């Protein structure tokens, strides 16, 4: 196979209008604009084009952060109209062609933050804007999901040490702006900066179901045992997301380890939520790690300080 044949695996090439960079002042903004403009006459929705952040990344290569900056660039100039359907957890994009006509008829020197032919800003703000990035949010998962997530197919490969992080409340965050920053959130608490994707929620619901079954089995022998209250789904999904984005777990790894803890007589009483699973992750990994069985392994009945135990060490 020739190296050039590998290009077929990199997706379709992206076409954009390089001449608009001077007027928009941002290459990424033009790439985002060009993609939405291409799809605008191919949608039946009056609200415009719906594209998830993953879709746009796949089609343009722009990261979530780059998309966010490009969108702000376009909205500020009145080029991009965003319609946030919060209940649908979708943001629709529409290009204001009248505004485009107005921008195209103005001299470049009169446009705010326009770029000169040699790539310099006439008002000195362009370089600052292009280097400007939103504050890094360590709780942001980048909107990555696994559309084919199946809790029954789980592996324990690539397990990293846990790194718990607690979300801090944000009194200045409203729902609309929060969803705009996290378009993949299907459940969230803007004030507490907690959210999760559809797969994070599915994983949390699967864990909750197993916990409920545990209580139901226990209530068969004790009528005083009541089923647990419905979880705070934003908190549970957020913990799953943090395990995935911060700790490097996968949904399958999370469910697999919880499944093992849930079947253990001791740990089934102590691991009753994604939060406790995350906190005890390292201990559980060591507890349920598969110990190789071979000629050099110590027999179960042998004492640790016996000659047999030290035979292959001394």
Tab-separated table of C-alpha atoms in Angstrom:
chain	number	residue	atom	x	y	z
A	1	UNK	CA	0.000	0.000	0.000
A	2	UNK	CA	1.290	3.445	-0.887
A	3	UNK	CA	1.414	6.100	1.845
A	4	UNK	CA	-0.949	8.264	-0.202
A	5	UNK	CA	-3.583	5.531	-0.006
A	6	UNK	CA	-3.824	6.169	3.728
A	7	UNK	CA	-5.337	9.578	3.007
A	8	UNK	CA	-8.599	7.805	2.296
A	9	UNK	CA	-8.844	7.051	6.014
A	10	UNK	CA	-8.496	10.700	7.021
A	11	UNK	CA	-11.952	11.776	5.816
A	12	UNK	CA	-12.977	14.127	3.050
A	13	UNK	CA	-10.936	17.246	2.316
A	14	UNK	CA	-12.480	20.462	3.597
A	15	UNK	CA	-13.100	23.376	1.234
A	16	UNK	CA	-13.353	26.889	2.624
A	17	UNK	CA	-13.178	30.468	1.367
A	18	UNK	CA	-9.655	31.763	2.070
A	19	UNK	CA	-10.627	35.224	0.838
A	20	UNK	CA	-12.975	35.594	3.811
A	21	UNK	CA	-10.120	35.352	6.309
A	22	UNK	CA	-9.316	39.024	5.711
A	23	UNK	CA	-12.926	39.939	6.479
A	24	UNK	CA	-13.597	37.528	9.343
A	25	UNK	CA	-10.142	37.816	10.895
A	26	UNK	CA	-9.906	34.102	11.742
A	27	UNK	CA	-9.127	31.013	9.689
A	28	UNK	CA	-11.062	28.736	12.055
A	29	UNK	CA	-14.085	31.032	11.914
A	30	UNK	CA	-14.063	30.813	8.121
A	31	UNK	CA	-13.750	27.020	8.214
A	32	UNK	CA	-16.687	26.765	10.629
A	33	UNK	CA	-18.703	29.239	8.555
A	34	UNK	CA	-17.976	27.389	5.313
A	35	UNK	CA	-19.124	24.087	6.746
A	36	UNK	CA	-22.418	25.460	8.087
A	37	UNK	CA	-22.990	27.469	4.907
A	38	UNK	CA	-22.511	24.288	2.850
A	39	UNK	CA	-25.131	22.366	4.834
A	40	UNK	CA	-27.603	25.239	5.268
A	41	UNK	CA	-29.536	24.603	2.055
A	42	UNK	CA	-29.538	20.857	2.711
A	43	UNK	CA	-31.552	20.915	5.931
A	44	UNK	CA	-35.315	20.937	6.314
A	45	UNK	CA	-35.270	22.650	9.707
A	46	UNK	CA	-36.209	26.306	9.849
A	47	UNK	CA	-33.824	26.684	12.761
A	48	UNK	CA	-30.844	25.872	10.605
A	49	UNK	CA	-28.191	23.171	10.665
A	50	UNK	CA	-27.734	20.814	13.584
A	51	UNK	CA	-24.237	19.435	13.990
A	52	UNK	CA	-22.774	17.983	17.167
A	53	UNK	CA	-19.263	19.010	18.154
A	54	UNK	CA	-18.104	15.501	17.217
A	55	UNK	CA	-19.646	15.867	13.753
A	56	UNK	CA	-17.854	19.147	13.153
A	57	UNK	CA	-14.571	17.750	14.444
A	58	UNK	CA	-14.902	14.790	12.090
A	59	UNK	CA	-15.736	17.036	9.136
A	60	UNK	CA	-13.312	19.909	9.732
A	61	UNK	CA	-10.702	18.778	12.251
A	62	UNK	CA	-11.584	21.683	14.548
A	63	UNK	CA	-11.402	20.754	18.224
A	64	UNK	CA	-14.212	21.617	20.615
A	65	UNK	CA	-12.303	24.634	21.919
A	66	UNK	CA	-11.511	25.831	18.408
A	67	UNK	CA	-15.176	25.489	17.467
A	68	UNK	CA	-16.229	27.490	20.517
A	69	UNK	CA	-13.851	30.329	19.676
A	70	UNK	CA	-14.897	30.292	16.011
A	71	UNK	CA	-18.573	30.412	16.954
A	72	UNK	CA	-18.014	33.385	19.268
A	73	UNK	CA	-16.128	35.082	16.461
A	74	UNK	CA	-19.042	34.616	14.046
A	75	UNK	CA	-21.836	35.400	16.516
A	76	UNK	CA	-20.118	38.628	17.543
A	77	UNK	CA	-20.167	39.768	13.914
A	78	UNK	CA	-23.805	38.756	13.419
A	79	UNK	CA	-22.838	36.151	10.828
A	80	UNK	CA	-23.883	33.089	12.821
A	81	UNK	CA	-27.263	32.729	14.505
A	82	UNK	CA	-27.426	30.038	17.180
A	83	UNK	CA	-30.710	28.576	18.402
A	84	UNK	CA	-30.319	26.655	21.639
A	85	UNK	CA	-32.973	23.962	22.083
A	86	UNK	CA	-32.092	23.092	25.628
A	87	UNK	CA	-34.711	20.397	26.094
A	88	UNK	CA	-33.448	18.648	22.977
A	89	UNK	CA	-29.834	19.258	24.009
A	90	UNK	CA	-29.151	20.611	20.541
A	91	UNK	CA	-27.802	23.846	19.091
A	92	UNK	CA	-28.885	24.802	15.585
A	93	UNK	CA	-26.713	27.033	13.416
A	94	UNK	CA	-27.882	29.406	10.701
A	95	UNK	CA	-25.896	31.843	8.573
A	96	UNK	CA	-27.385	35.333	8.270
A	97	UNK	CA	-26.948	35.932	4.559
A	98	UNK	CA	-28.107	39.557	4.842
A	99	UNK	CA	-25.283	40.224	7.287
A	100	UNK	CA	-22.846	38.480	4.944
A	101	UNK	CA	-23.991	40.757	2.112
A	102	UNK	CA	-23.394	43.786	4.301
A	103	UNK	CA	-19.938	42.628	5.336
A	104	UNK	CA	-18.956	41.805	1.760
A	105	UNK	CA	-19.907	45.279	0.536
A	106	UNK	CA	-17.861	47.098	3.177
A	107	UNK	CA	-14.205	47.974	2.625
A	108	UNK	CA	-11.932	45.732	4.636
A	109	UNK	CA	-10.439	48.721	6.448
A	110	UNK	CA	-13.879	49.529	7.908
A	111	UNK	CA	-14.525	46.035	9.292
A	112	UNK	CA	-13.823	45.391	12.991
A	113	UNK	CA	-10.730	43.269	13.520
A	114	UNK	CA	-10.327	42.753	9.799
A	115	UNK	CA	-7.038	41.306	8.613
A	116	UNK	CA	-4.773	43.073	6.167
A	117	UNK	CA	-3.216	41.454	3.130
A	118	UNK	CA	-0.036	40.716	5.094
A	119	UNK	CA	-2.029	39.062	7.910
A	120	UNK	CA	-1.815	41.907	10.453
A	121	UNK	CA	-4.698	43.468	12.326
A	122	UNK	CA	-5.453	47.103	11.532
A	123	UNK	CA	-6.553	47.834	15.091
A	124	UNK	CA	-4.018	45.644	16.848
A	125	UNK	CA	-6.676	43.410	18.447
A	126	UNK	CA	-6.629	40.503	16.031
A	127	UNK	CA	-3.499	38.850	17.403
A	128	UNK	CA	-4.915	39.126	20.884
A	129	UNK	CA	-8.221	37.599	19.789
A	130	UNK	CA	-6.608	34.743	17.910
A	131	UNK	CA	-4.482	33.881	20.928
A	132	UNK	CA	-7.417	34.217	23.282
A	133	UNK	CA	-8.750	30.915	24.573
A	134	UNK	CA	-11.458	30.175	27.118
A	135	UNK	CA	-10.131	29.175	30.540
A	136	UNK	CA	-9.206	25.500	30.584
A	137	UNK	CA	-11.962	23.570	32.301
A	138	UNK	CA	-10.546	20.407	33.823
A	139	UNK	CA	-14.063	19.036	34.027
A	140	UNK	CA	-14.664	19.369	30.290
A	141	UNK	CA	-14.722	16.022	28.556
A	142	UNK	CA	-14.573	17.561	25.109
A	143	UNK	CA	-17.937	16.129	24.234
A	144	UNK	CA	-16.567	12.716	23.396
A	145	UNK	CA	-19.059	9.882	23.479
A	146	UNK	CA	-19.167	6.258	22.549
A	147	UNK	CA	-22.359	5.772	20.482
A	148	UNK	CA	-21.998	2.007	20.589
A	149	UNK	CA	-21.444	1.725	24.319
A	150	UNK	CA	-22.587	-1.632	25.674
A	151	UNK	CA	-22.185	-2.250	29.431
A	152	UNK	CA	-22.103	-6.015	28.825
A	153	UNK	CA	-18.905	-5.826	26.784
A	154	UNK	CA	-16.284	-4.696	29.255
A	155	UNK	CA	-12.509	-4.972	29.504
A	156	UNK	CA	-10.051	-3.864	32.183
A	157	UNK	CA	-7.187	-2.813	29.947
A	158	UNK	CA	-5.299	0.452	30.285
A	159	UNK	CA	-6.312	1.121	33.876
A	160	UNK	CA	-4.765	4.302	35.260
A	161	UNK	CA	-4.453	5.396	38.906
A	162	UNK	CA	-7.505	7.282	40.096
A	163	UNK	CA	-7.370	11.047	40.387
A	164	UNK	CA	-10.537	12.322	42.113
A	165	UNK	CA	-11.572	15.879	41.292
A	166	UNK	CA	-14.529	17.628	42.906
A	167	UNK	CA	-16.716	20.036	40.938
A	168	UNK	CA	-16.981	23.488	42.461
A	169	UNK	CA	-20.243	25.474	42.415
A	170	UNK	CA	-20.487	28.310	39.943
A	171	UNK	CA	-23.099	30.864	40.996
A	172	UNK	CA	-22.703	32.880	37.783
A	173	UNK	CA	-23.541	30.080	35.366
A	174	UNK	CA	-27.006	29.860	33.826
A	175	UNK	CA	-28.444	26.880	31.999
A	176	UNK	CA	-28.298	28.362	28.501
A	177	UNK	CA	-24.654	29.386	28.642
A	178	UNK	CA	-23.719	26.116	30.340
A	179	UNK	CA	-25.328	24.000	27.613
A	180	UNK	CA	-23.721	26.212	24.985
A	181	UNK	CA	-20.319	25.355	26.456
A	182	UNK	CA	-21.218	21.672	26.824
A	183	UNK	CA	-23.499	20.834	23.881
A	184	UNK	CA	-23.150	17.090	24.527
A	185	UNK	CA	-24.614	17.320	28.029
A	186	UNK	CA	-27.886	15.400	28.330
A	187	UNK	CA	-28.083	15.866	32.107
A	188	UNK	CA	-26.466	18.683	34.059
A	189	UNK	CA	-26.415	21.055	37.002
A	190	UNK	CA	-25.070	24.370	35.778
A	191	UNK	CA	-24.624	25.816	39.270
A	192	UNK	CA	-22.501	22.869	40.405
A	193	UNK	CA	-20.771	22.485	37.034
A	194	UNK	CA	-21.841	18.858	36.825
A	195	UNK	CA	-22.833	17.190	33.571
A	196	UNK	CA	-22.642	14.008	31.562
A	197	UNK	CA	-23.122	12.752	28.035
A	198	UNK	CA	-25.779	10.256	27.019
A	199	UNK	CA	-23.338	7.384	27.506
A	200	UNK	CA	-22.246	8.723	30.902
A	201	UNK	CA	-25.885	8.776	31.960
A	202	UNK	CA	-26.478	5.300	30.552
A	203	UNK	CA	-23.541	3.981	32.554
A	204	UNK	CA	-24.822	5.702	35.716
A	205	UNK	CA	-28.292	4.246	35.167
A	206	UNK	CA	-26.817	0.777	34.753
A	207	UNK	CA	-24.964	1.124	38.069
A	208	UNK	CA	-28.144	2.403	39.752
A	209	UNK	CA	-30.090	-0.593	38.476
A	210	UNK	CA	-27.552	-2.985	39.964
A	211	UNK	CA	-27.686	-1.173	43.318
A	212	UNK	CA	-31.492	-1.314	43.306
A	213	UNK	CA	-31.399	-5.039	42.592
A	214	UNK	CA	-29.048	-5.450	45.555
A	215	UNK	CA	-31.567	-3.757	47.859
A	216	UNK	CA	-34.452	-5.755	46.415
A	217	UNK	CA	-32.653	-9.013	47.100
A	218	UNK	CA	-31.874	-7.923	50.655
A	219	UNK	CA	-35.492	-6.892	51.299
A	220	UNK	CA	-36.652	-10.442	50.656
A	221	UNK	CA	-35.198	-11.418	54.027
A	222	UNK	CA	-35.712	-8.108	55.812
A	223	UNK	CA	-38.906	-6.109	55.305
A	224	UNK	CA	-37.367	-3.028	56.922
A	225	UNK	CA	-34.956	-2.530	54.024
A	226	UNK	CA	-36.324	0.091	51.649
A	227	UNK	CA	-35.200	0.679	48.058
A	228	UNK	CA	-32.709	3.526	47.589
A	229	UNK	CA	-33.821	6.971	46.515
A	230	UNK	CA	-33.475	7.947	42.877
A	231	UNK	CA	-29.918	9.186	42.319
A	232	UNK	CA	-28.922	12.710	41.483
A	233	UNK	CA	-28.343	11.895	37.827
A	234	UNK	CA	-26.290	15.005	37.129
A	235	UNK	CA	-23.912	14.073	39.970
A	236	UNK	CA	-23.736	10.392	39.008
A	237	UNK	CA	-23.199	11.077	35.304
A	238	UNK	CA	-20.602	13.716	36.192
A	239	UNK	CA	-18.624	11.183	38.243
A	240	UNK	CA	-18.720	8.744	35.339
A	241	UNK	CA	-17.530	11.498	33.000
A	242	UNK	CA	-14.672	12.421	35.320
A	243	UNK	CA	-13.581	8.801	35.529
A	244	UNK	CA	-13.593	8.750	31.747
A	245	UNK	CA	-11.983	12.113	30.963
A	246	UNK	CA	-9.736	12.685	33.988
A	247	UNK	CA	-8.834	9.162	35.067
A	248	UNK	CA	-8.725	7.647	31.580
A	249	UNK	CA	-11.276	4.886	32.138
A	250	UNK	CA	-13.751	3.648	29.567
A	251	UNK	CA	-17.414	2.984	30.160
A	252	UNK	CA	-16.741	-0.723	29.813
A	253	UNK	CA	-13.971	-0.614	32.416
A	254	UNK	CA	-16.205	1.302	34.813
A	255	UNK	CA	-19.059	-1.174	34.490
A	256	UNK	CA	-16.782	-4.193	34.617
A	257	UNK	CA	-15.107	-3.119	37.853
A	258	UNK	CA	-18.428	-2.172	39.419
A	259	UNK	CA	-19.833	-5.549	38.386
A	260	UNK	CA	-17.019	-7.320	40.233
A	261	UNK	CA	-17.449	-5.146	43.336
A	262	UNK	CA	-21.210	-5.648	43.215
A	263	UNK	CA	-20.755	-9.428	43.403
A	264	UNK	CA	-18.279	-9.314	46.275
A	265	UNK	CA	-19.781	-9.886	49.766
A	266	UNK	CA	-17.795	-7.018	51.289
A	267	UNK	CA	-17.530	-4.466	48.500
A	268	UNK	CA	-21.169	-4.757	47.405
A	269	UNK	CA	-22.105	-2.917	50.615
A	270	UNK	CA	-19.495	-0.204	50.160
A	271	UNK	CA	-19.581	0.571	46.434
A	272	UNK	CA	-23.059	1.953	45.847
A	273	UNK	CA	-22.394	4.879	43.503
A	274	UNK	CA	-19.953	6.069	40.816
A	275	UNK	CA	-18.399	8.366	43.425
A	276	UNK	CA	-17.432	5.543	45.796
A	277	UNK	CA	-16.336	3.414	42.858
A	278	UNK	CA	-13.986	6.183	41.742
A	279	UNK	CA	-12.645	6.736	45.248
A	280	UNK	CA	-11.886	3.050	45.795
A	281	UNK	CA	-10.783	2.289	42.221
A	282	UNK	CA	-7.150	1.417	42.979
A	283	UNK	CA	-8.052	-0.867	45.873
A	284	UNK	CA	-10.638	-2.647	43.747
A	285	UNK	CA	-8.195	-3.119	40.881
A	286	UNK	CA	-5.747	-4.798	43.234
A	287	UNK	CA	-8.518	-6.801	44.859
A	288	UNK	CA	-9.872	-8.244	41.633
A	289	UNK	CA	-6.644	-8.412	39.635
A	290	UNK	CA	-6.153	-11.820	38.070
A	291	UNK	CA	-3.265	-13.600	39.805
A	292	UNK	CA	-1.345	-15.863	37.384
A	293	UNK	CA	-1.375	-19.511	38.327
A	294	UNK	CA	1.908	-21.321	37.651
A	295	UNK	CA	4.615	-23.462	39.179
A	296	UNK	CA	6.165	-20.483	40.974
A	297	UNK	CA	2.920	-19.414	42.665
A	298	UNK	CA	2.559	-19.926	46.389
A	299	UNK	CA	-0.053	-22.585	47.219
A	300	UNK	CA	-3.071	-21.199	49.026
A	301	UNK	CA	-2.421	-23.312	52.117
A	302	UNK	CA	1.230	-22.241	52.486
A	303	UNK	CA	2.164	-19.676	55.123
A	304	UNK	CA	3.777	-16.508	53.814
A	305	UNK	CA	6.832	-16.985	56.042
A	306	UNK	CA	7.409	-20.659	55.338
A	307	UNK	CA	10.499	-22.090	53.561
A	308	UNK	CA	8.207	-22.942	50.666
A	309	UNK	CA	7.140	-19.341	50.344
A	310	UNK	CA	10.722	-18.038	50.265
A	311	UNK	CA	12.034	-20.799	48.023
A	312	UNK	CA	12.067	-18.785	44.817
A	313	UNK	CA	13.077	-15.506	46.487
A	314	UNK	CA	16.195	-16.254	48.507
